[in-house]
Tab-separated table of C-alpha atoms in Angstrom:
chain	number	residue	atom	x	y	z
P	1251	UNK	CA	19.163	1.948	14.665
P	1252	UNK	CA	15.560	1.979	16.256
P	1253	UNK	CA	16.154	3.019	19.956
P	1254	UNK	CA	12.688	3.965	21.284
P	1255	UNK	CA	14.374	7.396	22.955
P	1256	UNK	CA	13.787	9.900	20.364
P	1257	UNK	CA	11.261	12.939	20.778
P	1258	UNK	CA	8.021	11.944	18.792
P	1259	UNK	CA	8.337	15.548	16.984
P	1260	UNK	CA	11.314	17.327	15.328
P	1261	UNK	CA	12.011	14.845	12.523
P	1262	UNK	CA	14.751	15.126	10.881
P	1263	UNK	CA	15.130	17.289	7.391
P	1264	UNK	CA	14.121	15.530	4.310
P	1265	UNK	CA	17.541	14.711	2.115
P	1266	UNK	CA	15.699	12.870	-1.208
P	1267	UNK	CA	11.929	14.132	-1.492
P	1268	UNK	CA	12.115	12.720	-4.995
P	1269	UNK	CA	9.273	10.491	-4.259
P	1270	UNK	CA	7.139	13.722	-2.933
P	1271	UNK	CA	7.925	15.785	-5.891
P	1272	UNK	CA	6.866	13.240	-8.771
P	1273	UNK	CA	3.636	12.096	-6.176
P	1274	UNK	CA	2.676	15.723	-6.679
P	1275	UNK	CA	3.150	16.535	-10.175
P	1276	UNK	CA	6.424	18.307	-9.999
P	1277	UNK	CA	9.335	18.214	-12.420
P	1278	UNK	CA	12.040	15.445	-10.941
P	1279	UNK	CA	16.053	14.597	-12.175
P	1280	UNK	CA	15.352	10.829	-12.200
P	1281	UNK	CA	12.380	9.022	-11.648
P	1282	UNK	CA	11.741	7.672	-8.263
P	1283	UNK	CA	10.942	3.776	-7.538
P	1284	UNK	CA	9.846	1.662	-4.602
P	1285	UNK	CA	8.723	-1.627	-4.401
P	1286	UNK	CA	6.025	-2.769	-3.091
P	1287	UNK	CA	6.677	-5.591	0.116
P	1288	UNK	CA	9.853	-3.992	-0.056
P	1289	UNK	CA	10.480	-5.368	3.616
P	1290	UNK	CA	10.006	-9.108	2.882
P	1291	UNK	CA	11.036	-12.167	2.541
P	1292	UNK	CA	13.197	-12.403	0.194
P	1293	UNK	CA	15.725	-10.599	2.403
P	1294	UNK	CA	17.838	-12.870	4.424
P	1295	UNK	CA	17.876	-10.694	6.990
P	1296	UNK	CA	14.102	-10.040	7.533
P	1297	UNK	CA	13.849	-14.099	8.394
P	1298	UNK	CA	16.306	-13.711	10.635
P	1299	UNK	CA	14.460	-11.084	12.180
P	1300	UNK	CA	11.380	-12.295	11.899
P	1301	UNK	CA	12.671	-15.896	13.356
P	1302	UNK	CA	11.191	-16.618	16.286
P	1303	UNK	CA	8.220	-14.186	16.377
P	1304	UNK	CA	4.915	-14.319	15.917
P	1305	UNK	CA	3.951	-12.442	12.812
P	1306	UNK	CA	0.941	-9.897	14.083
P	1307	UNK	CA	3.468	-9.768	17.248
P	1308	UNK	CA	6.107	-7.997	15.013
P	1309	UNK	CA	3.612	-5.440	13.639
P	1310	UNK	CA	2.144	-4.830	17.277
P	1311	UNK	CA	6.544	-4.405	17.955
P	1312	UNK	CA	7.475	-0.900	17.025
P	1313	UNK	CA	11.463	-1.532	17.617
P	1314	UNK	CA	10.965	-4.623	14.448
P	1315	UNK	CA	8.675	-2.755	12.247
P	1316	UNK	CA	11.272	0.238	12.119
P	1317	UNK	CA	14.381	-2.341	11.616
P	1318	UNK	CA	12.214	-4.443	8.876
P	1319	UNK	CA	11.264	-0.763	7.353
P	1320	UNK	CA	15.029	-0.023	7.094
P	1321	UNK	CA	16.286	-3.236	6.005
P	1322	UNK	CA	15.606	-2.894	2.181
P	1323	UNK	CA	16.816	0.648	2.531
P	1324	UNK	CA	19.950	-0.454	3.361
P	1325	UNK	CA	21.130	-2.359	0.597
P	1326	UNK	CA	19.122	-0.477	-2.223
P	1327	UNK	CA	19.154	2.941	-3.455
P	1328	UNK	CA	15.421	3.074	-2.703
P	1329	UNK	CA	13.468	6.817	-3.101
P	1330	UNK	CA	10.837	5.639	-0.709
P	1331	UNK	CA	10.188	4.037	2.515
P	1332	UNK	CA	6.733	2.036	3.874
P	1333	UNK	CA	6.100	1.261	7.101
P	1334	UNK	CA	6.210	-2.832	7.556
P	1335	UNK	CA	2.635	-3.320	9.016
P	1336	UNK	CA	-0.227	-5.497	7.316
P	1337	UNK	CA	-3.292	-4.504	6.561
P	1338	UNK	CA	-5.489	-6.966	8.870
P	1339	UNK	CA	-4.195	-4.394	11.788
P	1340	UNK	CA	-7.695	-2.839	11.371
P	1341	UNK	CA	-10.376	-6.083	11.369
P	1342	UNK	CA	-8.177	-6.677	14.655
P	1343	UNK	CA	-9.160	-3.249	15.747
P	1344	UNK	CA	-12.620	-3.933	15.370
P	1345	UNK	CA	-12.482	-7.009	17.722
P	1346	UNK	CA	-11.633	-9.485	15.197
P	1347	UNK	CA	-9.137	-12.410	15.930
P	1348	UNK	CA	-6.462	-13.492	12.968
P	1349	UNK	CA	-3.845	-15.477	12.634
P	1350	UNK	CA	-0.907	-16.101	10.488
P	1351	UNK	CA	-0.836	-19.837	9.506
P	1352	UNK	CA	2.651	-20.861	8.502
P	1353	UNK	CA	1.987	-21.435	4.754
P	1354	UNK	CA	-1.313	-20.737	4.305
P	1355	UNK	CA	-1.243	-16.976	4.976
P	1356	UNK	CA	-3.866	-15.038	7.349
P	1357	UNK	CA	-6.346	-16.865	8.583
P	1358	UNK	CA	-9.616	-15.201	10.869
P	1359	UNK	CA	-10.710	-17.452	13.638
P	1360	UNK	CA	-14.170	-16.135	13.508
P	1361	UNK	CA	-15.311	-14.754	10.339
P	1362	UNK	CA	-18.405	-12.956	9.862
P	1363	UNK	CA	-21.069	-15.540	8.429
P	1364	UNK	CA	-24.478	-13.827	9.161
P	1365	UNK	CA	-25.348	-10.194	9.290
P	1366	UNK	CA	-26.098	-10.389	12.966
P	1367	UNK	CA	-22.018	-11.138	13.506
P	1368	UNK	CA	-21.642	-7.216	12.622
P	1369	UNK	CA	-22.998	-6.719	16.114
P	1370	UNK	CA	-19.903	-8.394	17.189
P	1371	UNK	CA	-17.748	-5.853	15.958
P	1372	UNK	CA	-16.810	-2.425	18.049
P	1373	UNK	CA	-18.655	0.234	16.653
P	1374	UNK	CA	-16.506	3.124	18.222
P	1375	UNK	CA	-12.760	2.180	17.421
P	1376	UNK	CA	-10.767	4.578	19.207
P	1377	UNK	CA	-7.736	4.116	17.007
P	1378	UNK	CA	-4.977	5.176	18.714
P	1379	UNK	CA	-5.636	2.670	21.638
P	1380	UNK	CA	-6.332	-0.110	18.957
P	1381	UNK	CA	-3.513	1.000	16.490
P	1382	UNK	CA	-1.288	3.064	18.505
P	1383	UNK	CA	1.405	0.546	17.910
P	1384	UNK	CA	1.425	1.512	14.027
P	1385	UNK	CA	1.887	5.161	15.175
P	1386	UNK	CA	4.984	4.507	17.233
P	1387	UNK	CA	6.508	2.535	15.049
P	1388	UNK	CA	5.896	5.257	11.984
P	1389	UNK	CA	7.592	7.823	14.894
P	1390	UNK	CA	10.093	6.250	15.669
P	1391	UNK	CA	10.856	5.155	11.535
P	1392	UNK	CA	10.523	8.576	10.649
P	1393	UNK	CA	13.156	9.220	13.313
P	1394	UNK	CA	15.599	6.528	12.219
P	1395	UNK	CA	15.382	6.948	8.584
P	1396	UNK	CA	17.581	10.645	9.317
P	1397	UNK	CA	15.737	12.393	6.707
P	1398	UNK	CA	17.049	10.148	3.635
P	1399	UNK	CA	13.659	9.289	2.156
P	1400	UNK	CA	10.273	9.662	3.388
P	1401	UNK	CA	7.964	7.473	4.578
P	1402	UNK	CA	4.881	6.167	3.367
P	1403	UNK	CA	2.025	4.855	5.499
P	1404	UNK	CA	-0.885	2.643	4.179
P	1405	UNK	CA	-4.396	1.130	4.575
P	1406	UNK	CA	-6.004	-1.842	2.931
P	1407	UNK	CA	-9.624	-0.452	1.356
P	1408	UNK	CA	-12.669	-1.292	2.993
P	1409	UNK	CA	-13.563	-3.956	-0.216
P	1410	UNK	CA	-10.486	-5.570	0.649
P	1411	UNK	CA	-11.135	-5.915	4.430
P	1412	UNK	CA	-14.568	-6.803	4.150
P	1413	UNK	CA	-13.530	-9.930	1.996
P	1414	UNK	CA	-10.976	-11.028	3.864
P	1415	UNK	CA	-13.268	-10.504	7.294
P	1416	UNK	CA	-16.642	-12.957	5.601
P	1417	UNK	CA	-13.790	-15.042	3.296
P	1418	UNK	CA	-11.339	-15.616	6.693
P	1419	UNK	CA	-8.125	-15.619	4.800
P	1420	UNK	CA	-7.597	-16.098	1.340
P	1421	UNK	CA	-9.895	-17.321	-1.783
P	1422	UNK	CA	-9.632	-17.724	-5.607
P	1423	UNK	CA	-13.314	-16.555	-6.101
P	1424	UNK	CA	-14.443	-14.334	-3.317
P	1425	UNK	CA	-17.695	-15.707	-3.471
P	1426	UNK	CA	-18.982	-15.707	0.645
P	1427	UNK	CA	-18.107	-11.985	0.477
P	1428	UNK	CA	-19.789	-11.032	-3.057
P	1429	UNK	CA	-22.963	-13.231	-2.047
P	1430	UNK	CA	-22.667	-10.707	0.725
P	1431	UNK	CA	-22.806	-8.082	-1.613
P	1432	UNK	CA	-26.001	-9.440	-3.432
P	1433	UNK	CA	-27.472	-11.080	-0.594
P	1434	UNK	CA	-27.440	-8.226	2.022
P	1435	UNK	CA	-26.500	-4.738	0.416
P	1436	UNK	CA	-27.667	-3.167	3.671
P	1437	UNK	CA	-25.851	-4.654	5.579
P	1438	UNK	CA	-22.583	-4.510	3.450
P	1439	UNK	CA	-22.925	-0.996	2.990
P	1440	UNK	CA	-23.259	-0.815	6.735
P	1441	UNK	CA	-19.706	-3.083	6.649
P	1442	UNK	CA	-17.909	-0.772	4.586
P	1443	UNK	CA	-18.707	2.391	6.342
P	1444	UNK	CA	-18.182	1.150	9.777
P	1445	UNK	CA	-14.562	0.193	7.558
P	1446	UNK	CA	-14.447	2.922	5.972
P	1447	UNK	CA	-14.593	5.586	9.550
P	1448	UNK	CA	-12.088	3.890	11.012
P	1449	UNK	CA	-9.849	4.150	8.279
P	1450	UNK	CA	-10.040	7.500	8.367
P	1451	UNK	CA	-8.986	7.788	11.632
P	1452	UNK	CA	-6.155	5.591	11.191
P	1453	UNK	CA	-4.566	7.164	8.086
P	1454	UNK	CA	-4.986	10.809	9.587
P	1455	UNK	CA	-2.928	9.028	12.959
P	1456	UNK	CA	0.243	7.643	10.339
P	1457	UNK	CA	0.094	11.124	9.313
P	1458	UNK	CA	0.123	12.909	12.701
P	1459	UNK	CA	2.729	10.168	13.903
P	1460	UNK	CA	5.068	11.397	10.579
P	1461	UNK	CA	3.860	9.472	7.305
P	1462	UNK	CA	4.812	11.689	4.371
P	1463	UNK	CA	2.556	9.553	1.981
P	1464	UNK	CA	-0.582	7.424	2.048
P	1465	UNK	CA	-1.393	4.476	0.109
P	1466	UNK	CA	-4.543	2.722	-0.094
P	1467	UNK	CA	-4.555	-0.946	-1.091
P	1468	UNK	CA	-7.483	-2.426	-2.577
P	1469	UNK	CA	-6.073	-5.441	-3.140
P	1470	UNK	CA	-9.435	-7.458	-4.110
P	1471	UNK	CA	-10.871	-4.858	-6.861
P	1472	UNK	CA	-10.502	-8.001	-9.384
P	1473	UNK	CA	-12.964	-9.594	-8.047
P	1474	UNK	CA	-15.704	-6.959	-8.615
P	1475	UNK	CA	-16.905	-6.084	-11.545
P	1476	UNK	CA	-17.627	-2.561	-12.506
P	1477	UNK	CA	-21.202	-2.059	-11.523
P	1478	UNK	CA	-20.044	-3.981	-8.164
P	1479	UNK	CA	-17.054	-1.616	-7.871
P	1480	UNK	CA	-19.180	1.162	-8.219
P	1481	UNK	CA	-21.453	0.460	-5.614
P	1482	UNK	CA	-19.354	-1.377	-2.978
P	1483	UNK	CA	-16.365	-0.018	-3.420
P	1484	UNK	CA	-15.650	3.193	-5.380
P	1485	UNK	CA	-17.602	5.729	-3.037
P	1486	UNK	CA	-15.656	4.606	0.040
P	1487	UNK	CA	-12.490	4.920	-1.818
P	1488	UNK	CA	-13.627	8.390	-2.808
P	1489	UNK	CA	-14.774	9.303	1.075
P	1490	UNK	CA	-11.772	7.899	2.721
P	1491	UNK	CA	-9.425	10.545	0.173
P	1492	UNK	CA	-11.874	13.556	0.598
P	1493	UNK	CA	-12.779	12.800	4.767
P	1494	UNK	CA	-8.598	12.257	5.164
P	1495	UNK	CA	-7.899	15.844	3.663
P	1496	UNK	CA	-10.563	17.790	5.530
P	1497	UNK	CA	-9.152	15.851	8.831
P	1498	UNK	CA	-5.525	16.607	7.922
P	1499	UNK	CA	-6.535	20.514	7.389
P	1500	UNK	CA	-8.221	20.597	10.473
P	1501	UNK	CA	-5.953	19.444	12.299
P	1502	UNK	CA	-3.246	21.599	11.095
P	1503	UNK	CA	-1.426	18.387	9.617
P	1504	UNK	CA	0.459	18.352	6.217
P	1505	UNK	CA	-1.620	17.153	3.375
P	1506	UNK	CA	0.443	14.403	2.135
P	1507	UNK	CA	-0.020	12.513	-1.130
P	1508	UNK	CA	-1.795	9.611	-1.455
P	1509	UNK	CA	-2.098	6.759	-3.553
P	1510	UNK	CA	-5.071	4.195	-4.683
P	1511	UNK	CA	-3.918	1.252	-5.972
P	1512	UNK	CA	-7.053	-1.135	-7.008
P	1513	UNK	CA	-5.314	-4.308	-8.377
P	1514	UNK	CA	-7.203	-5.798	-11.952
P	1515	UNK	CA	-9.100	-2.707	-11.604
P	1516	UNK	CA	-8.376	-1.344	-15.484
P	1517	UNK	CA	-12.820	-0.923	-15.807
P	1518	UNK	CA	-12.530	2.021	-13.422
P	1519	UNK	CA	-9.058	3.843	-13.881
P	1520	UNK	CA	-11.323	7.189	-15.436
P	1521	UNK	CA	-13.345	6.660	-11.985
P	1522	UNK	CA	-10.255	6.340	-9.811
P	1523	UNK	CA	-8.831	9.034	-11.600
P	1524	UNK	CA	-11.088	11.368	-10.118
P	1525	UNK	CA	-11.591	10.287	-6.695
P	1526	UNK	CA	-9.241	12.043	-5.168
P	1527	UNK	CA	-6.012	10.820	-4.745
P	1528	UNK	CA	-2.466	12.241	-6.360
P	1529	UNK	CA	-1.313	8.897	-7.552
P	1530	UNK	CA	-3.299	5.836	-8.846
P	1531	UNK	CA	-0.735	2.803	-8.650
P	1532	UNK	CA	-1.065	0.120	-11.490
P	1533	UNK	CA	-0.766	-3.648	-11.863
P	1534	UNK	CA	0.835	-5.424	-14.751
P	1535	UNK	CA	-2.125	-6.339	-16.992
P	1536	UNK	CA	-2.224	-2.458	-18.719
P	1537	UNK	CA	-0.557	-1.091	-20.779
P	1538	UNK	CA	1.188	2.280	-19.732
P	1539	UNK	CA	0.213	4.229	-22.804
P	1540	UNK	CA	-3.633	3.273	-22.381
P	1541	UNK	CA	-2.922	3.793	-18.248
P	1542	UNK	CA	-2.011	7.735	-19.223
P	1543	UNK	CA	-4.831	7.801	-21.444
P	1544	UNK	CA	-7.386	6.768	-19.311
P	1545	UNK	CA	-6.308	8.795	-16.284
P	1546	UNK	CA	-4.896	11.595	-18.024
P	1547	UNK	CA	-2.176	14.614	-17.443
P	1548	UNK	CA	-2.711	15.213	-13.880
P	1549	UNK	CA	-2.665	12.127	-11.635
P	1550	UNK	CA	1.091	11.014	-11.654
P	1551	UNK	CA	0.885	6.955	-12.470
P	1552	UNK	CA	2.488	4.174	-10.276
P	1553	UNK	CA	3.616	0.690	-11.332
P	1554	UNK	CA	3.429	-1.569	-13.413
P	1555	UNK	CA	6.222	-4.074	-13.886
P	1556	UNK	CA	5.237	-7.289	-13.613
P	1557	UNK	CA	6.969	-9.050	-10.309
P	1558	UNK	CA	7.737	-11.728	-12.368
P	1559	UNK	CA	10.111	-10.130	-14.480
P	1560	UNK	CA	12.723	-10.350	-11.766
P	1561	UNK	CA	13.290	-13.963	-12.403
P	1562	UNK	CA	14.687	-12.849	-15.465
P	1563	UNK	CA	18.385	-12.147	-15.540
P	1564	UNK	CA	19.914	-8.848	-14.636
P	1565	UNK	CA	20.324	-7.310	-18.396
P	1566	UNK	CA	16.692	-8.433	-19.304
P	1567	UNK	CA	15.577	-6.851	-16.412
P	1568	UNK	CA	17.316	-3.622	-17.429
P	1569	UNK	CA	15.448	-3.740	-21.050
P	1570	UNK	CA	12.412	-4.155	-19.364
P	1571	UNK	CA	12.398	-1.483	-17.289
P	1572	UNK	CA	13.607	0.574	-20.039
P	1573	UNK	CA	10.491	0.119	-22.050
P	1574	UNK	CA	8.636	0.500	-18.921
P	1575	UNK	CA	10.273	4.126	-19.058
P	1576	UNK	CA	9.760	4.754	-22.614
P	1577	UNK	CA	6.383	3.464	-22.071
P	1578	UNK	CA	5.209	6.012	-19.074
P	1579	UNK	CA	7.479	8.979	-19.712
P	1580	UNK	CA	9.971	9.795	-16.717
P	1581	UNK	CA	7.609	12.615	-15.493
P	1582	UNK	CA	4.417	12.427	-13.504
P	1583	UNK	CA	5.507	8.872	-12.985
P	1584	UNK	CA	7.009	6.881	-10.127
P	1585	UNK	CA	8.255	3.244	-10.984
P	1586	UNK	CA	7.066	0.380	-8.892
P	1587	UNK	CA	6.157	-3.251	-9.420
P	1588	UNK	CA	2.876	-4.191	-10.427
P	1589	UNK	CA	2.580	-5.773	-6.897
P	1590	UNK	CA	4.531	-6.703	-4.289
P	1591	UNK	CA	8.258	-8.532	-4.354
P	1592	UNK	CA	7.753	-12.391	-3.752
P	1593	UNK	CA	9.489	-14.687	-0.831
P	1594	UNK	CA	11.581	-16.504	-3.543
P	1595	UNK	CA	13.328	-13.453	-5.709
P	1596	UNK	CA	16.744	-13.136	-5.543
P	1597	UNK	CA	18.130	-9.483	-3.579
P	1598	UNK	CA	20.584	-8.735	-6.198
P	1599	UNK	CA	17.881	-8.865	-9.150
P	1600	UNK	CA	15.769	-6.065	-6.950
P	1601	UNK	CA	18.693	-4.503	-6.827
P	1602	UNK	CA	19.130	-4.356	-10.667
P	1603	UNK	CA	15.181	-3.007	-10.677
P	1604	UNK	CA	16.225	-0.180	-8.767
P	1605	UNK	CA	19.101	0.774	-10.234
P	1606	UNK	CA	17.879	0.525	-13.577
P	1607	UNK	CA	15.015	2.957	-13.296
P	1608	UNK	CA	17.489	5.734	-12.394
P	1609	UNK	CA	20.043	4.898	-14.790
P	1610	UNK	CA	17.571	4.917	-17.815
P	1611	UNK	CA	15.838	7.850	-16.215
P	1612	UNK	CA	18.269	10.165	-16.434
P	1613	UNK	CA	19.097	9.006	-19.414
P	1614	UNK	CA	16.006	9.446	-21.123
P	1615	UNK	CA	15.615	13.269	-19.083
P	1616	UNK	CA	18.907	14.233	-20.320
P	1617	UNK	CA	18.721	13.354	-24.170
């Protein structure tokens, strides 16, 4: 249960640190798996929940973040948690209005059009008065999740924001924010670090408010290519793991793991490789063996089944994550999706996902 009248501190002792050990390199029994949108739709009882509310109301609620965090955890054997926010939490932070538009997704009132609308935006975000909503809510999760996995918290990359904040809400081609990115390189660059600091800020707060993980979405890499991603997007992925660690150190905080996951970003996985970050998460369209060879022996990997595959019935599903297995090796590796669960799957076929990466797991570790 959520109730809002625990102690922020004292959290309960970790039972399954799976997730942790495999994050960080070390030797685990099974490997661990998580899905990504794990609180979703596709649960019956996350539209209940979700009902009646407003949809940037429920983040900004930390009683139905921590229930729609648990939800998933409660009918799968899950070695992970992550905190049901959305990334938009931070253009709303800088002053910007958005909206969820019943089938049509996020949707910004006001997007930027002309350099001058950066003047428009705060230039000082003091996050825990913007965010501080996110920080309860990963509190009081951490509280109600009794130790049995931990927690991961999570940022969309300043790329990703930026494109959303010029697009306003979703596009096939990207196009107002990459003309950005030709037309006005100042001024992008001016974007992404005013991004880019408050990020920061706000993954250092999940941490000092009890995330045991970090994982960076950059949800739009696909759209860049790579002399785009290396100018636009790559050093600010790079700052925001380095700037994050100093933070956490000086603060006295624990230096927890973190993840980049750049979607359709197979050009840079050597690049991402060394920017920083413990894991690098993977979509579908690699192959695991040229994944590992790419990134090499001491990044663990993340991913890569293909959401898809759960349409498939429950034994396929099983032979495909097999291979998956087979594919990665059980070690240095945590199993995921190659992005996140859709509205329409079926609970039961996630639950075959799940169950089938530690079956064939310790299978594969014991023989």
């Amino acid at each position: 249960t959520c109730s809002l009248l625990r102690s922020p501190k004292g959290f309960p002792r970790l039972k399954n640190d799976t997730f942790l050990r495999a994050a960080r390199g070390e030797e685990t029994e099974y490997t661990p798996v998580w899905c990504m949108r794990q609180a979703g739709r596709y649960l019956p009882e996350f539209r209940e929940t979700r009902a009646s509310q407003d949809f940037f109301a429920t983040c900004q609620s930390p009683k139905l973040c921590c229930e729609l965090t648990l939800q998933p955890l409660r009918r799968f054997p899950l070695d992970a948690a992550i905190i049901f926010s959305d990334i938009l939490v931070v253009p709303q932070a800088l002053g910007m209005e958005v909206v969820m538009v019943p089938g049509k997704g996020p949707m910004f009132t006001e997007p930027l059009k002309e350099v001058e609308d950066l003047l428009k935006l705060r230039q000082k975000v003091d996050v825990t008065a913007e965010l501080g909503y996110v920080f309860q809510a990963i509190t009081l999760t951490r509280h109600s999740l009794e130790g049995k996995v931990p927690l991961i918290g999570f940022s969309g990359a300043p790329w990703t924001l930026m494109s959303y904040m010029i697009e306003g809400g979703g596009s096939t081609t990207m196009a107002k924010a990459k003309s950005w990115l030709y037309r006005h390189p100042e001024a992008s660059h001016q974007l992404l670090r005013l991004l880019t600091n408050v990020i920061i800020d706000y993954l250092v707060g999940q941490v000092a408010a009890g995330a045991q993980a970090l994982q960076l979405f950059e949800s739009h890499a696909g759209h860049l290519g790579p002399e785009l991603f290396q100018d636009f997007a790559l050093p600010y992925i790079r700052d925001i793991a380095q700037a994050v660690k100093s933070k956490l150190k000086e603060k006295a905080l624990p230096l927890v793991p973190m993840i980049i996951f750049a979607k359709d970003a197979h050009y840079a996985l050597r690049n991402l490789a060394h920017a920083g970050y413990e894991v690098v998460g993977l979509d579908w369209t690699i192959r695991p063996q040229e994944a590992r060879a790419q990134i090499g022996k001491d990044v663990t990997l993340q991913g890569n089944l293909d959401p898809c595959a759960l349409y498939a019935p429950k034994e396929k599903i099983g032979e495909l994550v097999k291979k998956m297995l087979e594919s990665f090796g059980t070690q240095r590796y945590i199993a995921n999706l190659g992005h996140g669960l859709y509205p329409d799957m079926n609970p039961e076929h996630v639950g075959a996902f799940v169950e089938a990466v530690h079956a064939h797991s310790r299978h594969i570790n014991k023989h």
